[in-house]
PDB file of C-alpha atoms in Angstrom:
ATOM      1  CA  UNK N   1       8.202  -1.897   3.090  1.00 51.00           C
ATOM      2  CA  UNK N   2      10.317  -2.561   6.190  1.00 50.00           C
ATOM      3  CA  UNK N   3       7.138  -2.397   8.283  1.00 49.00           C
ATOM      4  CA  UNK N   4       5.447  -4.823   5.902  1.00 51.00           C
ATOM      5  CA  UNK N   5       8.485  -7.100   6.051  1.00 45.00           C
ATOM      6  CA  UNK N   6       8.206  -7.248   9.841  1.00 48.00           C
ATOM      7  CA  UNK N   7       4.554  -8.222   9.398  1.00 52.00           C
ATOM      8  CA  UNK N   8       5.510 -11.030   6.997  1.00 52.00           C
ATOM      9  CA  UNK N   9       8.283 -12.133   9.351  1.00 49.00           C
ATOM     10  CA  UNK N  10       5.888 -12.262  12.308  1.00 52.00           C
ATOM     11  CA  UNK N  11       3.578 -14.460  10.219  1.00 47.00           C
ATOM     12  CA  UNK N  12       6.484 -16.828   9.541  1.00 50.00           C
ATOM     13  CA  UNK N  13       7.296 -16.744  13.268  1.00 50.00           C
ATOM     14  CA  UNK N  14       3.722 -17.704  14.116  1.00 46.00           C
ATOM     15  CA  UNK N  15       4.045 -20.671  11.753  1.00 43.00           C
ATOM     16  CA  UNK N  16       7.393 -21.594  13.302  1.00 48.00           C
ATOM     17  CA  UNK N  17       9.149 -21.091   9.960  1.00 47.00           C
ATOM     18  CA  UNK N  18      11.441 -18.098  10.452  1.00 51.00           C
ATOM     19  CA  UNK N  19      13.811 -20.266  12.479  1.00 50.00           C
ATOM     20  CA  UNK N  20      13.686 -23.163  10.033  1.00 59.00           C
ATOM     21  CA  UNK N  21      15.846 -22.388   7.007  1.00 61.00           C
ATOM     22  CA  UNK N  22      14.702 -25.188   4.714  1.00 71.00           C
ATOM     23  CA  UNK N  23      10.986 -24.635   5.324  1.00 74.00           C
ATOM     24  CA  UNK N  24      11.416 -20.863   4.954  1.00 74.00           C
ATOM     25  CA  UNK N  25      13.108 -21.486   1.588  1.00 79.00           C
ATOM     26  CA  UNK N  26      10.180 -23.666   0.548  1.00 81.00           C
ATOM     27  CA  UNK N  27       7.676 -20.947   1.506  1.00 82.00           C
ATOM     28  CA  UNK N  28       9.677 -18.364  -0.449  1.00 83.00           C
ATOM     29  CA  UNK N  29       9.804 -20.727  -3.432  1.00 88.00           C
ATOM     30  CA  UNK N  30       5.994 -21.032  -3.391  1.00 88.00           C
ATOM     31  CA  UNK N  31       5.612 -17.229  -3.275  1.00 89.00           C
ATOM     32  CA  UNK N  32       8.106 -16.868  -6.130  1.00 92.00           C
ATOM     33  CA  UNK N  33       6.240 -19.412  -8.262  1.00 93.00           C
ATOM     34  CA  UNK N  34       2.943 -17.596  -7.668  1.00 92.00           C
ATOM     35  CA  UNK N  35       4.620 -14.283  -8.552  1.00 93.00           C
ATOM     36  CA  UNK N  36       5.881 -15.729 -11.832  1.00 95.00           C
ATOM     37  CA  UNK N  37       2.297 -16.802 -12.573  1.00 94.00           C
ATOM     38  CA  UNK N  38       1.350 -13.102 -12.343  1.00 93.00           C
ATOM     39  CA  UNK N  39      -0.416 -13.331  -8.961  1.00 93.00           C
ATOM     40  CA  UNK N  40       0.028  -9.644  -8.179  1.00 94.00           C
ATOM     41  CA  UNK N  41      -0.069  -9.799  -4.380  1.00 90.00           C
ATOM     42  CA  UNK N  42       2.532 -12.595  -4.419  1.00 91.00           C
ATOM     43  CA  UNK N  43       4.638 -10.268  -6.575  1.00 94.00           C
ATOM     44  CA  UNK N  44       4.207  -7.658  -3.860  1.00 92.00           C
ATOM     45  CA  UNK N  45       5.288 -10.113  -1.132  1.00 90.00           C
ATOM     46  CA  UNK N  46       8.354 -10.975  -3.232  1.00 91.00           C
ATOM     47  CA  UNK N  47       9.231  -7.283  -3.561  1.00 92.00           C
ATOM     48  CA  UNK N  48       9.068  -6.910   0.224  1.00 90.00           C
ATOM     49  CA  UNK N  49      11.426  -9.852   0.788  1.00 88.00           C
ATOM     50  CA  UNK N  50      13.932  -8.514  -1.747  1.00 92.00           C
ATOM     51  CA  UNK N  51      13.704  -5.030  -0.233  1.00 91.00           C
ATOM     52  CA  UNK N  52      15.127  -6.121   3.125  1.00 86.00           C
ATOM     53  CA  UNK N  53      16.572  -9.563   2.433  1.00 86.00           C
ATOM     54  CA  UNK N  54      15.603 -12.454   4.683  1.00 82.00           C
ATOM     55  CA  UNK N  55      17.735 -14.778   6.790  1.00 79.00           C
ATOM     56  CA  UNK N  56      16.727 -17.884   8.669  1.00 75.00           C
ATOM     57  CA  UNK N  57      18.496 -20.665  10.554  1.00 70.00           C
ATOM     58  CA  UNK N  58      19.147 -24.353  10.259  1.00 70.00           C
ATOM     59  CA  UNK N  59      20.117 -25.214  13.793  1.00 69.00           C
ATOM     60  CA  UNK N  60      22.834 -22.691  14.663  1.00 73.00           C
ATOM     61  CA  UNK N  61      23.755 -22.114  11.010  1.00 76.00           C
ATOM     62  CA  UNK N  62      22.513 -18.880   9.444  1.00 78.00           C
ATOM     63  CA  UNK N  63      20.947 -19.318   6.004  1.00 79.00           C
ATOM     64  CA  UNK N  64      20.303 -16.499   3.541  1.00 82.00           C
ATOM     65  CA  UNK N  65      16.841 -17.335   2.246  1.00 82.00           C
ATOM     66  CA  UNK N  66      16.451 -14.151   0.181  1.00 85.00           C
ATOM     67  CA  UNK N  67      19.364 -11.827  -0.656  1.00 89.00           C
ATOM     68  CA  UNK N  68      18.721  -8.102  -0.398  1.00 92.00           C
ATOM     69  CA  UNK N  69      18.261  -6.821  -3.952  1.00 95.00           C
ATOM     70  CA  UNK N  70      16.747  -3.318  -4.402  1.00 94.00           C
ATOM     71  CA  UNK N  71      16.499  -3.658  -8.205  1.00 96.00           C
ATOM     72  CA  UNK N  72      14.565  -6.936  -8.028  1.00 95.00           C
ATOM     73  CA  UNK N  73      12.425  -5.461  -5.268  1.00 94.00           C
ATOM     74  CA  UNK N  74      11.423  -2.491  -7.430  1.00 97.00           C
ATOM     75  CA  UNK N  75      10.884  -4.677 -10.494  1.00 97.00           C
ATOM     76  CA  UNK N  76       8.459  -6.940  -8.610  1.00 96.00           C
ATOM     77  CA  UNK N  77       6.806  -3.958  -6.924  1.00 96.00           C
ATOM     78  CA  UNK N  78       6.030  -2.362 -10.295  1.00 97.00           C
ATOM     79  CA  UNK N  79       4.651  -5.659 -11.639  1.00 97.00           C
ATOM     80  CA  UNK N  80       2.493  -5.978  -8.541  1.00 96.00           C
ATOM     81  CA  UNK N  81       1.125  -2.446  -8.904  1.00 97.00           C
ATOM     82  CA  UNK N  82       0.423  -2.897 -12.614  1.00 97.00           C
ATOM     83  CA  UNK N  83      -1.302  -6.186 -11.802  1.00 95.00           C
ATOM     84  CA  UNK N  84      -3.739  -4.386  -9.508  1.00 95.00           C
ATOM     85  CA  UNK N  85      -2.504  -5.318  -6.023  1.00 95.00           C
ATOM     86  CA  UNK N  86      -3.622  -2.422  -3.749  1.00 94.00           C
ATOM     87  CA  UNK N  87      -0.679  -2.955  -1.364  1.00 93.00           C
ATOM     88  CA  UNK N  88       1.739  -2.824  -4.279  1.00 95.00           C
ATOM     89  CA  UNK N  89       0.088   0.306  -5.677  1.00 97.00           C
ATOM     90  CA  UNK N  90       0.272   2.059  -2.318  1.00 95.00           C
ATOM     91  CA  UNK N  91       3.927   1.133  -1.798  1.00 95.00           C
ATOM     92  CA  UNK N  92       4.840   2.258  -5.323  1.00 97.00           C
ATOM     93  CA  UNK N  93       3.137   5.581  -4.576  1.00 97.00           C
ATOM     94  CA  UNK N  94       5.199   5.812  -1.394  1.00 96.00           C
ATOM     95  CA  UNK N  95       8.391   4.979  -3.302  1.00 96.00           C
ATOM     96  CA  UNK N  96       7.733   7.787  -5.803  1.00 97.00           C
ATOM     97  CA  UNK N  97       6.928  10.208  -2.978  1.00 96.00           C
ATOM     98  CA  UNK N  98      10.188   9.444  -1.158  1.00 95.00           C
ATOM     99  CA  UNK N  99      12.404   8.744  -4.170  1.00 97.00           C
ATOM    100  CA  UNK N 100      13.036   5.257  -2.795  1.00 95.00           C
ATOM    101  CA  UNK N 101      14.366   3.084  -5.639  1.00 94.00           C
ATOM    102  CA  UNK N 102      12.895   5.453  -8.250  1.00 96.00           C
ATOM    103  CA  UNK N 103      13.237   9.150  -9.013  1.00 97.00           C
ATOM    104  CA  UNK N 104      10.990  11.251  -6.783  1.00 97.00           C
ATOM    105  CA  UNK N 105       7.862  12.107  -8.769  1.00 98.00           C
ATOM    106  CA  UNK N 106       4.760  13.615  -7.136  1.00 98.00           C
ATOM    107  CA  UNK N 107       2.578  13.008 -10.190  1.00 98.00           C
ATOM    108  CA  UNK N 108       3.419   9.299 -10.288  1.00 98.00           C
ATOM    109  CA  UNK N 109       3.012   9.128  -6.520  1.00 98.00           C
ATOM    110  CA  UNK N 110      -0.501  10.577  -6.700  1.00 98.00           C
ATOM    111  CA  UNK N 111      -1.397   8.307  -9.616  1.00 98.00           C
ATOM    112  CA  UNK N 112      -0.549   5.174  -7.655  1.00 98.00           C
ATOM    113  CA  UNK N 113      -2.073   6.393  -4.387  1.00 98.00           C
ATOM    114  CA  UNK N 114      -5.318   7.045  -6.268  1.00 98.00           C
ATOM    115  CA  UNK N 115      -5.253   3.578  -7.836  1.00 97.00           C
ATOM    116  CA  UNK N 116      -4.615   2.020  -4.414  1.00 97.00           C
ATOM    117  CA  UNK N 117      -7.488   4.038  -2.947  1.00 97.00           C
ATOM    118  CA  UNK N 118     -10.022   3.070  -5.608  1.00 97.00           C
ATOM    119  CA  UNK N 119      -8.972  -0.561  -5.153  1.00 96.00           C
ATOM    120  CA  UNK N 120      -9.724  -0.373  -1.428  1.00 94.00           C
ATOM    121  CA  UNK N 121      -6.407   0.436   0.294  1.00 94.00           C
ATOM    122  CA  UNK N 122      -7.418   2.641   3.237  1.00 94.00           C
ATOM    123  CA  UNK N 123      -3.983   4.241   3.671  1.00 93.00           C
ATOM    124  CA  UNK N 124      -4.026   5.006  -0.064  1.00 96.00           C
ATOM    125  CA  UNK N 125      -7.305   6.887   0.505  1.00 96.00           C
ATOM    126  CA  UNK N 126      -5.618   8.993   3.176  1.00 96.00           C
ATOM    127  CA  UNK N 127      -2.543   9.675   1.035  1.00 97.00           C
ATOM    128  CA  UNK N 128      -4.496  10.743  -2.032  1.00 98.00           C
ATOM    129  CA  UNK N 129      -6.627  12.970   0.213  1.00 98.00           C
ATOM    130  CA  UNK N 130      -3.455  14.648   1.505  1.00 97.00           C
ATOM    131  CA  UNK N 131      -2.184  15.194  -2.045  1.00 98.00           C
ATOM    132  CA  UNK N 132      -5.541  16.524  -3.252  1.00 98.00           C
ATOM    133  CA  UNK N 133      -5.749  18.922  -0.303  1.00 97.00           C
ATOM    134  CA  UNK N 134      -2.467  20.638  -1.218  1.00 97.00           C
ATOM    135  CA  UNK N 135      -2.269  19.931  -4.958  1.00 98.00           C
ATOM    136  CA  UNK N 136       0.797  17.703  -4.735  1.00 97.00           C
ATOM    137  CA  UNK N 137       1.146  15.841  -8.028  1.00 97.00           C
ATOM    138  CA  UNK N 138      -2.552  16.283  -8.743  1.00 98.00           C
ATOM    139  CA  UNK N 139      -4.985  19.165  -9.204  1.00 98.00           C
ATOM    140  CA  UNK N 140      -5.909  20.672  -5.845  1.00 98.00           C
ATOM    141  CA  UNK N 141      -9.458  19.720  -4.866  1.00 98.00           C
ATOM    142  CA  UNK N 142     -10.378  19.887  -1.182  1.00 98.00           C
ATOM    143  CA  UNK N 143     -13.941  18.654  -1.773  1.00 98.00           C
ATOM    144  CA  UNK N 144     -12.624  15.495  -3.450  1.00 98.00           C
ATOM    145  CA  UNK N 145     -10.018  15.193  -0.675  1.00 98.00           C
ATOM    146  CA  UNK N 146     -12.772  15.249   1.940  1.00 98.00           C
ATOM    147  CA  UNK N 147     -14.731  12.663  -0.059  1.00 98.00           C
ATOM    148  CA  UNK N 148     -11.760  10.284   0.155  1.00 98.00           C
ATOM    149  CA  UNK N 149     -11.389  11.012   3.878  1.00 97.00           C
ATOM    150  CA  UNK N 150     -15.055  10.110   4.394  1.00 97.00           C
ATOM    151  CA  UNK N 151     -14.502   6.787   2.608  1.00 97.00           C
ATOM    152  CA  UNK N 152     -11.283   6.112   4.535  1.00 95.00           C
ATOM    153  CA  UNK N 153     -13.148   6.874   7.766  1.00 93.00           C
ATOM    154  CA  UNK N 154     -15.416   3.901   7.086  1.00 92.00           C
ATOM    155  CA  UNK N 155     -12.344   1.645   6.701  1.00 90.00           C
ATOM    156  CA  UNK N 156     -10.379   2.752   9.789  1.00 86.00           C
ATOM    157  CA  UNK N 157      -9.963  -0.829  11.055  1.00 84.00           C
ATOM    158  CA  UNK N 158      -7.856  -1.516   7.961  1.00 82.00           C
ATOM    159  CA  UNK N 159      -5.383   1.292   8.683  1.00 81.00           C
ATOM    160  CA  UNK N 160      -1.931   0.163   9.815  1.00 72.00           C
ATOM    161  CA  UNK N 161      -1.856   1.610  13.325  1.00 80.00           C
ATOM    162  CA  UNK N 162      -3.245   4.229  15.708  1.00 86.00           C
ATOM    163  CA  UNK N 163      -0.869   6.916  14.416  1.00 87.00           C
ATOM    164  CA  UNK N 164      -2.326   6.602  10.915  1.00 88.00           C
ATOM    165  CA  UNK N 165      -5.855   6.725  12.369  1.00 90.00           C
ATOM    166  CA  UNK N 166      -4.916   9.931  14.203  1.00 93.00           C
ATOM    167  CA  UNK N 167      -3.550  11.363  10.932  1.00 93.00           C
ATOM    168  CA  UNK N 168      -6.883  10.587   9.276  1.00 94.00           C
ATOM    169  CA  UNK N 169      -8.819  12.298  12.065  1.00 94.00           C
ATOM    170  CA  UNK N 170      -6.574  15.388  11.803  1.00 95.00           C
ATOM    171  CA  UNK N 171      -7.000  15.528   8.022  1.00 96.00           C
ATOM    172  CA  UNK N 172     -10.776  15.284   8.378  1.00 96.00           C
ATOM    173  CA  UNK N 173     -10.804  18.132  10.900  1.00 97.00           C
ATOM    174  CA  UNK N 174      -8.475  20.320   8.795  1.00 96.00           C
ATOM    175  CA  UNK N 175     -10.570  19.872   5.670  1.00 97.00           C
ATOM    176  CA  UNK N 176     -13.872  20.543   7.425  1.00 96.00           C
ATOM    177  CA  UNK N 177     -12.439  23.685   9.013  1.00 97.00           C
ATOM    178  CA  UNK N 178     -11.246  24.972   5.642  1.00 97.00           C
ATOM    179  CA  UNK N 179     -14.438  24.244   3.680  1.00 97.00           C
ATOM    180  CA  UNK N 180     -17.851  25.869   3.726  1.00 97.00           C
ATOM    181  CA  UNK N 181     -20.851  23.872   4.887  1.00 97.00           C
ATOM    182  CA  UNK N 182     -22.017  23.743   1.269  1.00 97.00           C
ATOM    183  CA  UNK N 183     -18.696  22.222   0.147  1.00 98.00           C
ATOM    184  CA  UNK N 184     -18.769  19.725   3.022  1.00 97.00           C
ATOM    185  CA  UNK N 185     -22.195  18.602   1.826  1.00 97.00           C
ATOM    186  CA  UNK N 186     -20.930  18.460  -1.780  1.00 97.00           C
ATOM    187  CA  UNK N 187     -18.311  15.899  -0.701  1.00 98.00           C
ATOM    188  CA  UNK N 188     -20.997  13.360   0.214  1.00 97.00           C
ATOM    189  CA  UNK N 189     -21.971  12.359  -3.352  1.00 98.00           C
ATOM    190  CA  UNK N 190     -18.437  11.618  -4.602  1.00 97.00           C
ATOM    191  CA  UNK N 191     -17.765   9.751  -1.342  1.00 98.00           C
ATOM    192  CA  UNK N 192     -20.733   7.484  -2.074  1.00 97.00           C
ATOM    193  CA  UNK N 193     -19.517   6.922  -5.647  1.00 98.00           C
ATOM    194  CA  UNK N 194     -15.952   6.194  -4.466  1.00 97.00           C
ATOM    195  CA  UNK N 195     -17.251   3.656  -1.938  1.00 97.00           C
ATOM    196  CA  UNK N 196     -19.330   1.909  -4.603  1.00 96.00           C
ATOM    197  CA  UNK N 197     -16.292   1.677  -6.886  1.00 96.00           C
ATOM    198  CA  UNK N 198     -14.132   0.386  -4.026  1.00 96.00           C
ATOM    199  CA  UNK N 199     -16.603  -2.386  -3.267  1.00 94.00           C
ATOM    200  CA  UNK N 200     -16.942  -3.266  -6.957  1.00 94.00           C
ATOM    201  CA  UNK N 201     -13.170  -3.463  -7.394  1.00 93.00           C
ATOM    202  CA  UNK N 202     -12.722  -5.517  -4.230  1.00 90.00           C
ATOM    203  CA  UNK N 203     -15.346  -8.004  -5.345  1.00 89.00           C
ATOM    204  CA  UNK N 204     -13.754  -8.395  -8.785  1.00 86.00           C
ATOM    205  CA  UNK N 205     -10.095  -8.527  -7.676  1.00 84.00           C
ATOM    206  CA  UNK N 206      -8.611 -12.020  -7.717  1.00 73.00           C
ATOM    207  CA  UNK N 207      -4.886 -11.249  -7.477  1.00 71.00           C
TER     208      UNK N 207
END
């Protein structure tokens, strides 16, 4: 979430708001109102702000726009994930994997990575593929793991950075080297079905 916070902060910078305390407060207030109206991706943005806290300035005076509050952050993150926000689902999966704000739980981690993946989060596709390949929190299934890698491979532009893209390429190579040609071919049909479901969910999501 710290990486995501820096992304949000850079967006405020580009709007000239991170150095303007009163306008930054107004932006946060709008996000908070949307979150309270159950707009799931606004709930996710709120969780990110509470995770790190956010300070701005009014002239030379430092203003605390959002206090750091891990409990509020996790509360909003869970609401976001339950509301269907793919970013929120992926970050909740990450939190359960690391034990960050919740007890470490591989089964819950896999559950939320899979939800993020089916809702179109490319890094969620990679994470659930990793878990499927080794049976972490989910039944081991390398064919299904490869299917998710194939889908993620068609969404590489949406991955966070080059390091994640390299991780995807390594996972694809590892899986293909460990599977028979027949199993590699078997992965094609579920990949097609996953992609259809991803597109359907993306088209229907309004959060």
